[in-house]
Coordinates of C-alpha atoms in Angstrom, one line a residue:
Chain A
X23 CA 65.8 -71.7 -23.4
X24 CA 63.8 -69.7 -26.0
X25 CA 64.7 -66.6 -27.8
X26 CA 61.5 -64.5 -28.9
X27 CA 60.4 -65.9 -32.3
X28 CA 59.9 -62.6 -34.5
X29 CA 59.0 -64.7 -37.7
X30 CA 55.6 -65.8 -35.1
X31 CA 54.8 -62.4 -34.4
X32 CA 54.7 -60.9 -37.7
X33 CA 53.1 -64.0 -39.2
X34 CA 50.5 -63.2 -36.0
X35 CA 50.5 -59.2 -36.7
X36 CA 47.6 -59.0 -39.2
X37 CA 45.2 -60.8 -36.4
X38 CA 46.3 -58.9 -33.9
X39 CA 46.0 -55.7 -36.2
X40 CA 42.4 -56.4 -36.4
X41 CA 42.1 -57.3 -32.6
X42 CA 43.5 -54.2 -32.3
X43 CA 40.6 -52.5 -34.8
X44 CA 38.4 -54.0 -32.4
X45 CA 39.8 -53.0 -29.3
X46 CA 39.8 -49.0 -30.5
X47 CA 36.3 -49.0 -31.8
X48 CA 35.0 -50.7 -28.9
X49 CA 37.2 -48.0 -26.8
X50 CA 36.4 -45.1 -28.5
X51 CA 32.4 -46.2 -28.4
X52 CA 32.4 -46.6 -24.4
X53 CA 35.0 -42.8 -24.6
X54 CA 32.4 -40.8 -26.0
X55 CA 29.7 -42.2 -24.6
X56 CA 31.1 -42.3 -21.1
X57 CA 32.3 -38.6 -21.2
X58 CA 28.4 -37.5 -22.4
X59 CA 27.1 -39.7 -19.6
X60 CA 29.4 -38.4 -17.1
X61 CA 28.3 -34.7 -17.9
X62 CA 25.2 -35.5 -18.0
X63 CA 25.7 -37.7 -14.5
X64 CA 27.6 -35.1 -13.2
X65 CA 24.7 -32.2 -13.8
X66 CA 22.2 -34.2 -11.7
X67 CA 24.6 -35.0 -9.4
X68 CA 25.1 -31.5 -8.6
X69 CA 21.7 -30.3 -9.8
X70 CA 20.2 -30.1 -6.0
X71 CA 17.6 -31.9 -6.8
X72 CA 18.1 -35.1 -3.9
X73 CA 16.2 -37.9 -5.8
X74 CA 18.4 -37.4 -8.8
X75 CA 21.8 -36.2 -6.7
X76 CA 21.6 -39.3 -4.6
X77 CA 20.5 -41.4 -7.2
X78 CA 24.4 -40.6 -9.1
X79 CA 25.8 -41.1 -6.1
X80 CA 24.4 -44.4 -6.0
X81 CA 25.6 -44.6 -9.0
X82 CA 29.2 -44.0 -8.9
X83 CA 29.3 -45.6 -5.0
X84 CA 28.0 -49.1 -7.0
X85 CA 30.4 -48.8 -10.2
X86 CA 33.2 -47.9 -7.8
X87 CA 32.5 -50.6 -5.0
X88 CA 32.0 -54.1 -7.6
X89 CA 35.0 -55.5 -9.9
X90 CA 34.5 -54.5 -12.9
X91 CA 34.1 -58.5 -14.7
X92 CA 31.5 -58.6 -12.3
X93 CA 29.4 -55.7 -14.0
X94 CA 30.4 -57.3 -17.6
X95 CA 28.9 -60.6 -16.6
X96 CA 25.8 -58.3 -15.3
X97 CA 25.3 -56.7 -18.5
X98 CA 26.0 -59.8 -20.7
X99 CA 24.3 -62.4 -18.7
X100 CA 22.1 -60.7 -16.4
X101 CA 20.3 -58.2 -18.9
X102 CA 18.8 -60.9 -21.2
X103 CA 17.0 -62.4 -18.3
X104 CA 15.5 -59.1 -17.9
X105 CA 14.7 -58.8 -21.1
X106 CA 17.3 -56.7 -22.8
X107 CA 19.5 -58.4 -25.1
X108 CA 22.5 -57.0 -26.2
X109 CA 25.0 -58.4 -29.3
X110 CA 28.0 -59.2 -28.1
X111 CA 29.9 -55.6 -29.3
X112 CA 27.3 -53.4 -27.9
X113 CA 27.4 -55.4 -24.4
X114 CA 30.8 -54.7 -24.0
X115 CA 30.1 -51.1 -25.3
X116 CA 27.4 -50.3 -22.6
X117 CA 29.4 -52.3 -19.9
X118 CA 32.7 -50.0 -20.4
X119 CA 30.4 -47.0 -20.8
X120 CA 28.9 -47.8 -17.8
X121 CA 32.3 -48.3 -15.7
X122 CA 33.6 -45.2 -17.0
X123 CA 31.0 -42.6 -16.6
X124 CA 30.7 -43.2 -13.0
X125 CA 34.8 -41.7 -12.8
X126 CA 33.8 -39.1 -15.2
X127 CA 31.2 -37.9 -12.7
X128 CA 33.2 -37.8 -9.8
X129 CA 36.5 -36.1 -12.3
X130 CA 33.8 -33.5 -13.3
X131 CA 32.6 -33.1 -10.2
X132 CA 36.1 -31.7 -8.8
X133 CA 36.9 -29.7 -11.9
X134 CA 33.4 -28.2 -11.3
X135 CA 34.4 -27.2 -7.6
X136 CA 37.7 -25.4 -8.9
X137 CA 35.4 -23.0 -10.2
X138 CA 34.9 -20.2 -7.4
X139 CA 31.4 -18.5 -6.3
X140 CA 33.2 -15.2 -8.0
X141 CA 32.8 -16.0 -11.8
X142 CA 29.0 -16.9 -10.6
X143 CA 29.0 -12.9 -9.4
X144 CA 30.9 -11.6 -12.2
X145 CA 28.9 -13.4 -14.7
X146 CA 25.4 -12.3 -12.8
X147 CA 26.9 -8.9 -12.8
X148 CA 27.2 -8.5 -16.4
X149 CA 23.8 -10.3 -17.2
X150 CA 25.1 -13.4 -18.3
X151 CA 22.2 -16.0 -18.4
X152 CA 23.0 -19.3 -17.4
X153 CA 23.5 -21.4 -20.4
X154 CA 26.5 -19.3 -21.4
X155 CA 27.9 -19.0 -18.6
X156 CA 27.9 -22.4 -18.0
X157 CA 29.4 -23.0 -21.8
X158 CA 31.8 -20.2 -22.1
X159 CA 33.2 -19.6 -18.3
X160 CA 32.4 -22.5 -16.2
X161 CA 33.0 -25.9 -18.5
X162 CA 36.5 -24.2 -19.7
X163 CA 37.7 -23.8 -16.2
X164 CA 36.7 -27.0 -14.9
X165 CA 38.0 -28.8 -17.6
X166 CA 41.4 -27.7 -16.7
X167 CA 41.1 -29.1 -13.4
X168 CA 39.5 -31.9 -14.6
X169 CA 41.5 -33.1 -17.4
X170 CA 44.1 -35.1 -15.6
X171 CA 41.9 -37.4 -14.1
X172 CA 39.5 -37.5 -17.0
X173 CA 42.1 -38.9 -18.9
X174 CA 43.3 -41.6 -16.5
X175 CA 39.7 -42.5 -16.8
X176 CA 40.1 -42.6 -20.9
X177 CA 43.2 -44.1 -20.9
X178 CA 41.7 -46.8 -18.2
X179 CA 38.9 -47.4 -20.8
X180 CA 41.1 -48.7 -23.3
X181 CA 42.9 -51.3 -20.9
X182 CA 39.7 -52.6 -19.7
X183 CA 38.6 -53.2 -22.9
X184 CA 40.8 -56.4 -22.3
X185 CA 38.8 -57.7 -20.0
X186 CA 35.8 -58.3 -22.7
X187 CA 37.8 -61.3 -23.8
X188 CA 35.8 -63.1 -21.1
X189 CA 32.2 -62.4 -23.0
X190 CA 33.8 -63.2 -26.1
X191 CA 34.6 -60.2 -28.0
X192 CA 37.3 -60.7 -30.5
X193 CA 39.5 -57.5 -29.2
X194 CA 42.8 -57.6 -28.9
X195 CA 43.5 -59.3 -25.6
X196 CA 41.0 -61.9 -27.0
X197 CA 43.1 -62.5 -30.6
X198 CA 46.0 -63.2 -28.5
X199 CA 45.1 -65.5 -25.8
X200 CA 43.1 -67.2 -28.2
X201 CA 46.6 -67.9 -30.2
X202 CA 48.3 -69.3 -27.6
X203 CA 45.6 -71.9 -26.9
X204 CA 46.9 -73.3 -30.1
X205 CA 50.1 -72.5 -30.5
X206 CA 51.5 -71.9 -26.6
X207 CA 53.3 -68.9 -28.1
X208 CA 52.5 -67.1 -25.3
X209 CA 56.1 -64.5 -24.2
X210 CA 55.5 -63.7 -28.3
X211 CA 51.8 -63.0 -28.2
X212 CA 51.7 -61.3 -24.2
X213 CA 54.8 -59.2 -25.3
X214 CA 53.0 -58.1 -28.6
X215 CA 49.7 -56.8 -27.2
X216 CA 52.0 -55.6 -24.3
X217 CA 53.5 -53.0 -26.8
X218 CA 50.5 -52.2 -29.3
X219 CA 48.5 -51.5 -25.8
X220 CA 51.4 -49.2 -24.8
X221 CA 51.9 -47.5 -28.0
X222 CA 48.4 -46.4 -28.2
X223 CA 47.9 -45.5 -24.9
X224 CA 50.8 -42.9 -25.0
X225 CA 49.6 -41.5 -28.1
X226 CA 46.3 -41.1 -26.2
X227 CA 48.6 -39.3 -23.5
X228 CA 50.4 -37.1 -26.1
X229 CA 47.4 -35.8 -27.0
X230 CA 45.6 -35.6 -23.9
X231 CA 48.9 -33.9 -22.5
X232 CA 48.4 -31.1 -25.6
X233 CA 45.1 -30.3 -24.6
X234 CA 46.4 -30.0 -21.0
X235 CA 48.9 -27.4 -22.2
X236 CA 46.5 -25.7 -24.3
X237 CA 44.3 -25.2 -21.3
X238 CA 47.1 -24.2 -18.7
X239 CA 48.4 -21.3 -21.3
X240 CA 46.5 -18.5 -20.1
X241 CA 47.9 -19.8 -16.6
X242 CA 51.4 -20.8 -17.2
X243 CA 53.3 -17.8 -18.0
X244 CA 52.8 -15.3 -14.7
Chain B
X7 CA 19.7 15.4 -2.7
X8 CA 17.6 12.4 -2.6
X9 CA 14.3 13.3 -2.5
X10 CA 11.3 11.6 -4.3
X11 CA 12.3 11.7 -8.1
X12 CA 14.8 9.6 -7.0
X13 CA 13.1 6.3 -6.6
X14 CA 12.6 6.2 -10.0
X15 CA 15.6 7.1 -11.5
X16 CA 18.2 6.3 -8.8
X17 CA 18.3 3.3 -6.4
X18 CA 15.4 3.4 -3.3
X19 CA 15.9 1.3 -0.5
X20 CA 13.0 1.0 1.8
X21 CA 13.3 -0.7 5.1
X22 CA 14.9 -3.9 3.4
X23 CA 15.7 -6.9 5.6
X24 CA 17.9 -9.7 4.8
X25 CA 18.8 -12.6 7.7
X26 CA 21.4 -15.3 7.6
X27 CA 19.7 -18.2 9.5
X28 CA 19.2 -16.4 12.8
X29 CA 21.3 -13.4 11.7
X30 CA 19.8 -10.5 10.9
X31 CA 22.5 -9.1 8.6
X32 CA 20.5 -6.1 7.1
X33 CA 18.1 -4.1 9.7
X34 CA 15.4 -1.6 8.3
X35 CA 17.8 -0.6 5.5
X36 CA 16.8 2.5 4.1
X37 CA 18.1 5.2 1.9
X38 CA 18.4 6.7 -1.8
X39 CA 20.6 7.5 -3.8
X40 CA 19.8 10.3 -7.2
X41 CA 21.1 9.5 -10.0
X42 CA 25.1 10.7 -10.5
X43 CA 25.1 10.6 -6.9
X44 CA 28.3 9.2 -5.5
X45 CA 28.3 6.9 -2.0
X46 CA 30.8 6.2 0.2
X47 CA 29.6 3.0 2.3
X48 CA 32.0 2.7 5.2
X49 CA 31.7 1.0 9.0
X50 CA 33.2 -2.5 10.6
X51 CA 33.8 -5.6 9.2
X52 CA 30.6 -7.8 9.5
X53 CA 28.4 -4.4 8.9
X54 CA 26.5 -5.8 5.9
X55 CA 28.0 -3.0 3.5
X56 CA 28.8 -5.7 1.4
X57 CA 25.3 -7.5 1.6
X58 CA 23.5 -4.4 1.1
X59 CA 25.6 -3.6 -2.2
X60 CA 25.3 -6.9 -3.9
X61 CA 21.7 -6.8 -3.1
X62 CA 21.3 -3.8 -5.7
X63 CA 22.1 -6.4 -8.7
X64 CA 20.3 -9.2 -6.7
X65 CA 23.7 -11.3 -6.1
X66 CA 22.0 -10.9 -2.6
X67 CA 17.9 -11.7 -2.2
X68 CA 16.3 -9.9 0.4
X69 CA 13.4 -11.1 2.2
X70 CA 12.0 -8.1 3.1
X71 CA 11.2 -4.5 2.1
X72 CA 11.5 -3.2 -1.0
X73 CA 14.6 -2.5 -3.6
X74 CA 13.9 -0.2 -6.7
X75 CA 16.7 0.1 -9.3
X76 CA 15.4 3.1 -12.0
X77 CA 11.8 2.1 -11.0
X78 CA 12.3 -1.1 -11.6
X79 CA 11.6 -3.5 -8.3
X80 CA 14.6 -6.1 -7.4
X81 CA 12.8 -9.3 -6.9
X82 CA 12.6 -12.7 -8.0
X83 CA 11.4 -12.2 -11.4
X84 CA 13.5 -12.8 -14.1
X85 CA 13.0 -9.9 -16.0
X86 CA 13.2 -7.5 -13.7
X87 CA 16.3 -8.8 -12.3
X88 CA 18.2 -8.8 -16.4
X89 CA 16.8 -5.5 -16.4
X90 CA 18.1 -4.0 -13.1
X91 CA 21.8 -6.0 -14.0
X92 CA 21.7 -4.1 -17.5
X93 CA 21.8 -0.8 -15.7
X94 CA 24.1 -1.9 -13.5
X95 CA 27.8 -3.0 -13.2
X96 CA 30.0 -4.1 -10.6
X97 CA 33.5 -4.6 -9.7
X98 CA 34.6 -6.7 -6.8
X99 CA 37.1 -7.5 -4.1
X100 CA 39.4 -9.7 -6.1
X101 CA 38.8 -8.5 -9.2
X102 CA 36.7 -11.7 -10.5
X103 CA 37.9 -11.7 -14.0
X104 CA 37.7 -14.7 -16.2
X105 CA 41.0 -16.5 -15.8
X106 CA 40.5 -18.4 -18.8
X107 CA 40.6 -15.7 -21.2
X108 CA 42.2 -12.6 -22.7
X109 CA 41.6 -8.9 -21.4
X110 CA 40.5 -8.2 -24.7
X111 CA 37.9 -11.4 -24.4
X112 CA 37.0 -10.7 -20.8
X113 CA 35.5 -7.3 -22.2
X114 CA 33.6 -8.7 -25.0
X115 CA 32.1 -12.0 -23.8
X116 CA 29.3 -10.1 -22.4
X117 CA 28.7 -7.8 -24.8
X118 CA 28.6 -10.8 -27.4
X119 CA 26.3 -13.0 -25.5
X120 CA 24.0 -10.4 -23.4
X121 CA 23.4 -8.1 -25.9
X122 CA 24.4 -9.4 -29.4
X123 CA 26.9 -7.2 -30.2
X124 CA 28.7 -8.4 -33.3
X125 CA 32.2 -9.6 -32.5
X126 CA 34.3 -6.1 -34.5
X127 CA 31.8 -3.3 -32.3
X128 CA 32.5 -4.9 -29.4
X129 CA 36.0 -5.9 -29.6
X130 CA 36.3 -1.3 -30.8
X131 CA 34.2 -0.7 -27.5
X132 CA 36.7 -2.9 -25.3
X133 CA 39.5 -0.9 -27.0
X134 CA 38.1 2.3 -25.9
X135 CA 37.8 1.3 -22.5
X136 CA 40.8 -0.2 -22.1
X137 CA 42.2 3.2 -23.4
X138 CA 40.4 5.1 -20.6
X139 CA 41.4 2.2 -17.7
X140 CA 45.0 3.1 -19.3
X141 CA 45.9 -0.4 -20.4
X142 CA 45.2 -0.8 -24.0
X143 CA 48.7 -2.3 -24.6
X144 CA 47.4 -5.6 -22.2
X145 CA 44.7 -6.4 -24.4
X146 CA 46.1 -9.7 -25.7
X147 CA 47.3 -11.0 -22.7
X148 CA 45.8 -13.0 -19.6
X149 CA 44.5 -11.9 -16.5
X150 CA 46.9 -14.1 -14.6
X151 CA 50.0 -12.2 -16.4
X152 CA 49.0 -8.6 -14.8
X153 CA 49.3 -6.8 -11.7
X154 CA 46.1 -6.6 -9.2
X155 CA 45.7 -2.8 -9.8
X156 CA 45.7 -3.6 -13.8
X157 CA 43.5 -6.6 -12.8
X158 CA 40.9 -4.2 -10.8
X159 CA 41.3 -1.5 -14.2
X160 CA 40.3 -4.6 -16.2
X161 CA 37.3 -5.3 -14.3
X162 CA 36.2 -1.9 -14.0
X163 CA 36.6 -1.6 -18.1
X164 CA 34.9 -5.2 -18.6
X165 CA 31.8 -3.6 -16.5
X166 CA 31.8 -0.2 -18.4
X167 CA 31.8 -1.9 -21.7
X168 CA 28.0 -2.6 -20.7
X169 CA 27.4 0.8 -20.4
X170 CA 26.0 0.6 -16.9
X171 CA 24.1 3.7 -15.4
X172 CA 25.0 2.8 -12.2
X173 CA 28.6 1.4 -10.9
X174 CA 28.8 -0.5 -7.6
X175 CA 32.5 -1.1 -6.1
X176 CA 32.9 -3.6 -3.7
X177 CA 36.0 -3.1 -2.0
X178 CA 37.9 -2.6 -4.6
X179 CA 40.9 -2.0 -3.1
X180 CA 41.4 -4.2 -0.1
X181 CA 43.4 -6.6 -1.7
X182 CA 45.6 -4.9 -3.9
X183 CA 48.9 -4.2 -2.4
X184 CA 49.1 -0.6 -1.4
X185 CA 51.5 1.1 -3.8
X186 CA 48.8 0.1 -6.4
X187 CA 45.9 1.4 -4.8
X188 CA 46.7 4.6 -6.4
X189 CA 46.2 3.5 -9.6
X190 CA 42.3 2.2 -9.3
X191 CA 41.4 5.2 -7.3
X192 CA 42.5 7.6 -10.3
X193 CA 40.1 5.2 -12.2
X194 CA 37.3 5.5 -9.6
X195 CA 37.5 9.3 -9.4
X196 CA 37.7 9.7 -13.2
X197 CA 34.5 7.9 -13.4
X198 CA 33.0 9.8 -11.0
X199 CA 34.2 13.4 -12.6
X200 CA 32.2 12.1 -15.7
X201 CA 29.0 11.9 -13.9
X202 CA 28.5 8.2 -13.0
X203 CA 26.5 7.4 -10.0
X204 CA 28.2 5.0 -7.8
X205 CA 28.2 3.1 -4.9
X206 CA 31.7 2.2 -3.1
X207 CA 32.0 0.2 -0.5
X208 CA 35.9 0.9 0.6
X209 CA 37.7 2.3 3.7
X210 CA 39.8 4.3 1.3
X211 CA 38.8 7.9 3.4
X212 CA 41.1 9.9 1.3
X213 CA 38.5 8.7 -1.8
X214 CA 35.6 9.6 0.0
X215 CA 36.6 13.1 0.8
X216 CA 37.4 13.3 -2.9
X217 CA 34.6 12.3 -4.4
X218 CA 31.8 11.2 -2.2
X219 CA 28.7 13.5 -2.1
X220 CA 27.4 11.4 1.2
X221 CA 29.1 8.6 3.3
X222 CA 26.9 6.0 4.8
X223 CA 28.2 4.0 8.0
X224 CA 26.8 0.9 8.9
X225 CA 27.4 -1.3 12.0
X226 CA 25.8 -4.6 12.8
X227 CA 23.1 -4.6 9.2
X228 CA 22.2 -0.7 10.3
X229 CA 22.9 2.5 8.8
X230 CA 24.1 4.3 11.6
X231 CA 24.7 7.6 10.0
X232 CA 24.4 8.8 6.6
X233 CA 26.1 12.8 6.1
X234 CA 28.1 14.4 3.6
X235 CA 31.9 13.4 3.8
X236 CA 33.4 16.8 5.3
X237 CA 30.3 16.4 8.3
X238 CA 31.2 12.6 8.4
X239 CA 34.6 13.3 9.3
X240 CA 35.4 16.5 11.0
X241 CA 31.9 15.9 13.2
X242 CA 30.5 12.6 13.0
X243 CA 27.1 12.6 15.4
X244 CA 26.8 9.0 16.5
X245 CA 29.4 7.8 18.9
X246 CA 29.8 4.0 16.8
X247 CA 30.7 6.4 13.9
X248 CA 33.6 8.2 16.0
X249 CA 34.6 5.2 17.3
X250 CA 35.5 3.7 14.0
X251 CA 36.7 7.0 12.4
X252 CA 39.4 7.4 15.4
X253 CA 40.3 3.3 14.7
X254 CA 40.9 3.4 10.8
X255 CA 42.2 7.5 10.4
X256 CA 46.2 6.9 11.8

């Protein structure tokens, strides 16, 4: 009965511009964090030591098997009766960080098993300590195998960021629902966030798919 | 020949013993080898020729016996192990090079990080071996864009960039398609004309006529035989050896 109402959407657009501020701090908090934590994970995990290696399994076996409002409640609610309390911005910080690094670890994990025993020999051959090795041959190698996953995992990071809406963090997702509870705009505000969503995620993608191109050159052109 | 100076210039194995689980995949190895000697290893798939080798450079551990590389004991301390691996470069079956980057990179990562050579010396040094492995005109592209035999010269260069005393070649023909077999082998033999001492593993017999000073057969972690290459061949003494001669020469 309704066309879309443009006049409420840009009347709307400087709230959800700063919904949106929100939303990509938040995101790109949890991004970096979750992709040091998932190296990090992913190094004990396949360290060989069996307290730590079952311990990230544990881990990514918990993250993986609980819905993920299930672990925001835990970190918002649940903390604080354990004694750590947490502003609203840095729960839902730590409670995407945590969801994430757990699929880092396992993306990391298969990039790192793309990488055969023979750079190991030819490294060890040539005297290559360890450190570099690891640096120069092995994390450039995995990568490439890891990247596509890695970045469903970033790009997953950003859309869950919706879900902190529920604790009360005034992202994007949060802007827009809380709009329609007033003004029951809602085909105007879903189809907004719909699009600003979309358009950052595939500028995300663009540049995740350069890197991937970058990475594949040396492999591309046999 | 190999007599006593050897141990402490060349490589000295003495009754070394290595065991998979319940196999016992190197039996009461022992042998030497002087330096600018050059061996042939040869004998059945499963021997341990390739164990024995990459036990040298410690890609291998043994758990017992001794290994001396220049005097220098292969065990499990560190420095004894960089030491033994600075003296020593390898080149293996499939070539191991780094995919990632260029021929001209694959020659100077190590140089860079092992021994601190600034980026211009090393990047000259590659050049000059890429100029003896006859492809100086690949330097800029990726391992992935050349042929297996220019992959193998690669490898061999990246490993002579160290400036090894010792080269060990682990097959480094079996998986090159034969009509560029050729081209390594000229490689090898060069290397060998110019005084290296080297270890092959490789079935290539023509090679071992060539250049070999001994060939050592092994069968089942032993060495079976050990006798210069025209002995080896026209009149090998153990029966396993003739065996294995008659099934690979036709």
């Amino acid at each position: 009965m309704t066309v879309i109402d443009w006049g409420y959407i840009l009347a709307a657009f400087p709230d959800l511009m700063r919904g949106l501020g929100m939303t990509l701090m938040v995101s790109l908090l949890a991004i970096l964090f979750s992709l040091l934590l998932g190296l990090a994970g992913c190094a004990l995990r396949v360290s060989g030591i069996r307290p730590l290696s079952y311990a990230m399994r544990g881990y990514v076996e918990f993250i993986r098997g609980t819905p993920y409002l299930v672990q925001i409640f835990f970190v918002f609610y649940g903390l604080p009766s354990l004694g750590f309390t947490l502003s609203i911005f840095w729960s839902g910080v730590l409670a995407l960080t945590i969801w994430a690094s757990a699929f880092h670890i396992e993306s990391f994990r298969a990039g790192l098993a793309s990488v055969g025993r023979e750079m190991h020999d030819a490294s060890a051959s040539l005297g290559l300590r360890r450190l570099p090795h690891a640096l120069l041959v092995v994390a450039p190698i995995a990568l490439r195998s890891a990247l596509p996953s890695t970045l469903n995992t970033v790009v997953g990071t950003i859309k869950n960021s919706a879900y902190l809406q529920a604790i009360g963090l005034v992202e994007l997702t949060f802007v827009a629902v809380d709009r329609i509870a007033q003004d029951f705009r809602s085909t105007e505000m879903f189809l907004s966030i719909c699009v600003i969503y979309l358009v950052v995620i595939l500028g995300v993608s663009a540049l995740g798919h350069r890197l991937e191109r970058r990475l594949n050159r040396p492999y591309g052109s046999r | 020949m190999d007599g006593t100076g050897a141990a402490e210039q060349g490589i000295a194995f003495d009754r070394v013993n290595k065991w998979y689980g319940q196999m016992h995949v190197l039996q009461d190895v022992t042998f030497s080898v002087a330096p600018g000697e050059k061996i042939v290893v040869c004998g059945p798939s499963g021997s341990g020729k390739s164990t024995m080798i990459r036990c040298i450079n410690r890609l291998e551990e043994h758990q017992a016996g001794t290994i001396r590389v220049g005097g220098v004991e292969v065990n499990d301390q560190r420095r004894n192990i960089e030491q033994v691996r600075r003296r020593v470069g390898m080149v293996f079956q499939n070539f191991n090079l780094y995919p990632h980057l260029t021929i001209l990179e694959n020659c100077t990562l190590a140089q860079r990080w092992v021994r601190g050579t600034p980026r211009a010396e090393a990047e000259a040094r590659a050049m000059r071996y890429l100029e003896r492995v006859r492809i100086p005109d690949q330097a800029r592209k990726y391992p992935g864009q050349l042929s297996g035999g220019q992959q193998q010269r690669v490898a061999i260069a990246r490993s002579l960039c160290m400036e090894p005393e010792i080269m060990l070649f682990d097959e480094p023909t079996s998986a090159l398609d034969p009509e560029l077999v050729r081209e390594v082998l000229d490689t090898m033999v060069s290397l060998a004309e110019e005084g290296m001492t080297m270890i092959c593993v490789t079935h290539e017999m023509g090679f071992a006529r060539q250049v070999a000073d001994r060939v050592i057969f092994m069968d089942r972690g032993r060495i079976v035989e050990s006798a210069h290459p025209d002995d080896f061949f026209s009149n090998p003494k153990e029966e396993r050896s003739r065996l294995f001669l008659s099934q690979i020469l036709h």
